[in-house]
mmCIF file of C-alpha atoms in Angstrom:
data_model
loop_
_atom_site.group_PDB
_atom_site.id
_atom_site.type_symbol
_atom_site.label_atom_id
_atom_site.label_comp_id
_atom_site.label_asym_id
_atom_site.label_seq_id
_atom_site.Cartn_x
_atom_site.Cartn_y
_atom_site.Cartn_z
ATOM 1 C CA UNK A 1 -35.366 14.098 22.126
ATOM 2 C CA UNK A 2 -39.087 13.961 21.532
ATOM 3 C CA UNK A 3 -39.865 11.686 24.430
ATOM 4 C CA UNK A 4 -38.179 11.678 27.795
ATOM 5 C CA UNK A 5 -37.322 8.123 28.676
ATOM 6 C CA UNK A 6 -37.817 7.063 32.262
ATOM 7 C CA UNK A 7 -36.110 3.733 32.149
ATOM 8 C CA UNK A 8 -34.046 3.481 35.326
ATOM 9 C CA UNK A 9 -35.516 0.084 36.217
ATOM 10 C CA UNK A 10 -36.279 -1.181 32.724
ATOM 11 C CA UNK A 11 -34.163 -3.541 30.636
ATOM 12 C CA UNK A 12 -34.595 -4.391 26.967
ATOM 13 C CA UNK A 13 -32.908 -7.802 26.625
ATOM 14 C CA UNK A 14 -34.237 -8.527 23.125
ATOM 15 C CA UNK A 15 -33.487 -5.166 21.518
ATOM 16 C CA UNK A 16 -31.050 -5.525 18.597
ATOM 17 C CA UNK A 17 -30.947 -2.009 17.120
ATOM 18 C CA UNK A 18 -30.867 1.389 18.823
ATOM 19 C CA UNK A 19 -30.564 4.854 17.270
ATOM 20 C CA UNK A 20 -30.030 8.033 19.261
ATOM 21 C CA UNK A 21 -29.967 11.146 17.104
ATOM 22 C CA UNK A 22 -29.643 14.905 17.646
ATOM 23 C CA UNK A 23 -29.239 14.709 21.428
ATOM 24 C CA UNK A 24 -27.206 17.127 23.508
ATOM 25 C CA UNK A 25 -25.728 14.874 26.175
ATOM 26 C CA UNK A 26 -23.982 15.438 29.434
ATOM 27 C CA UNK A 27 -22.566 12.601 31.569
ATOM 28 C CA UNK A 28 -25.794 12.200 33.538
ATOM 29 C CA UNK A 29 -28.102 12.211 30.523
ATOM 30 C CA UNK A 30 -25.829 9.858 28.595
ATOM 31 C CA UNK A 31 -25.696 7.272 31.352
ATOM 32 C CA UNK A 32 -29.443 7.530 32.028
ATOM 33 C CA UNK A 33 -30.284 7.016 28.340
ATOM 34 C CA UNK A 34 -27.964 4.071 27.707
ATOM 35 C CA UNK A 35 -28.036 2.213 31.026
ATOM 36 C CA UNK A 36 -31.277 0.310 30.246
ATOM 37 C CA UNK A 37 -29.704 -1.027 27.065
ATOM 38 C CA UNK A 38 -26.411 -2.337 28.519
ATOM 39 C CA UNK A 39 -27.726 -5.891 28.786
ATOM 40 C CA UNK A 40 -29.472 -5.806 25.414
ATOM 41 C CA UNK A 41 -28.398 -7.959 22.502
ATOM 42 C CA UNK A 42 -27.592 -4.884 20.458
ATOM 43 C CA UNK A 43 -26.198 -5.574 17.030
ATOM 44 C CA UNK A 44 -26.463 -1.988 15.814
ATOM 45 C CA UNK A 45 -25.890 1.152 17.868
ATOM 46 C CA UNK A 46 -26.159 4.539 16.174
ATOM 47 C CA UNK A 47 -25.332 7.677 18.142
ATOM 48 C CA UNK A 48 -25.479 10.217 15.331
ATOM 49 C CA UNK A 49 -25.331 14.009 15.237
ATOM 50 C CA UNK A 50 -25.108 14.227 19.018
ATOM 51 C CA UNK A 51 -23.039 16.618 21.106
ATOM 52 C CA UNK A 52 -21.561 16.336 24.570
ATOM 53 C CA UNK A 53 -20.830 12.621 24.253
ATOM 54 C CA UNK A 54 -18.458 11.833 27.142
ATOM 55 C CA UNK A 55 -15.010 10.812 25.908
ATOM 56 C CA UNK A 56 -15.151 8.076 28.547
ATOM 57 C CA UNK A 57 -17.787 6.360 26.350
ATOM 58 C CA UNK A 58 -14.996 4.217 24.916
ATOM 59 C CA UNK A 59 -14.746 2.434 28.275
ATOM 60 C CA UNK A 60 -18.375 1.336 27.836
ATOM 61 C CA UNK A 61 -17.227 -0.752 24.865
ATOM 62 C CA UNK A 62 -14.613 -2.706 26.841
ATOM 63 C CA UNK A 63 -15.273 -6.401 26.047
ATOM 64 C CA UNK A 64 -14.259 -7.367 29.589
ATOM 65 C CA UNK A 65 -17.402 -5.637 30.877
ATOM 66 C CA UNK A 66 -19.623 -7.916 28.785
ATOM 67 C CA UNK A 67 -21.693 -5.085 27.346
ATOM 68 C CA UNK A 68 -23.132 -5.559 23.887
ATOM 69 C CA UNK A 69 -21.121 -8.680 22.971
ATOM 70 C CA UNK A 70 -23.142 -9.016 19.740
ATOM 71 C CA UNK A 71 -22.457 -5.445 18.557
ATOM 72 C CA UNK A 72 -21.601 -5.461 14.859
ATOM 73 C CA UNK A 73 -22.239 -1.838 13.898
ATOM 74 C CA UNK A 74 -21.339 1.286 15.861
ATOM 75 C CA UNK A 75 -22.112 4.588 14.178
ATOM 76 C CA UNK A 76 -20.884 7.880 15.649
ATOM 77 C CA UNK A 77 -21.547 10.227 12.722
ATOM 78 C CA UNK A 78 -21.256 13.932 13.421
ATOM 79 C CA UNK A 79 -20.606 13.599 17.153
ATOM 80 C CA UNK A 80 -18.880 16.108 19.393
ATOM 81 C CA UNK A 81 -17.262 14.881 22.594
ATOM 82 C CA UNK A 82 -16.693 16.611 25.896
ATOM 83 C CA UNK A 83 -13.824 16.159 28.315
ATOM 84 C CA UNK A 84 -14.516 14.795 31.759
ATOM 85 C CA UNK A 85 -13.571 12.140 34.317
ATOM 86 C CA UNK A 86 -12.184 9.043 32.641
ATOM 87 C CA UNK A 87 -10.769 11.062 29.750
ATOM 88 C CA UNK A 88 -6.957 11.234 29.480
ATOM 89 C CA UNK A 89 -6.887 14.945 28.613
ATOM 90 C CA UNK A 90 -9.094 15.800 31.592
ATOM 91 C CA UNK A 91 -7.112 13.581 33.971
ATOM 92 C CA UNK A 92 -3.814 15.208 32.908
ATOM 93 C CA UNK A 93 -5.136 18.777 33.165
ATOM 94 C CA UNK A 94 -4.589 20.861 36.259
ATOM 95 C CA UNK A 95 -7.508 22.265 38.281
ATOM 96 C CA UNK A 96 -7.655 25.596 36.370
ATOM 97 C CA UNK A 97 -7.745 23.903 32.973
ATOM 98 C CA UNK A 98 -10.585 21.634 34.100
ATOM 99 C CA UNK A 99 -12.708 24.580 35.224
ATOM 100 C CA UNK A 100 -11.941 26.884 32.315
#
């Protein structure tokens, strides 16, 4: 990413479109980048050509959590996920499989 966002205490309530492209995520980076936008009125979210997207991302889209209720478009073109906490495959794996 060209610019490092320092948004821990910032919210963008009027933002309707967000594109994240060509980012190599890990759980910490992913949460830090998207947390400021959880209360936004996003209608379009594009996370394209990114790697390391946590498989637990699907829980972020749970309607019961009230995140992005106006979301109409979700684009995940060319993404690569990683296993981790909250992911069924990771939860079912034994300790050695998780480390290796």
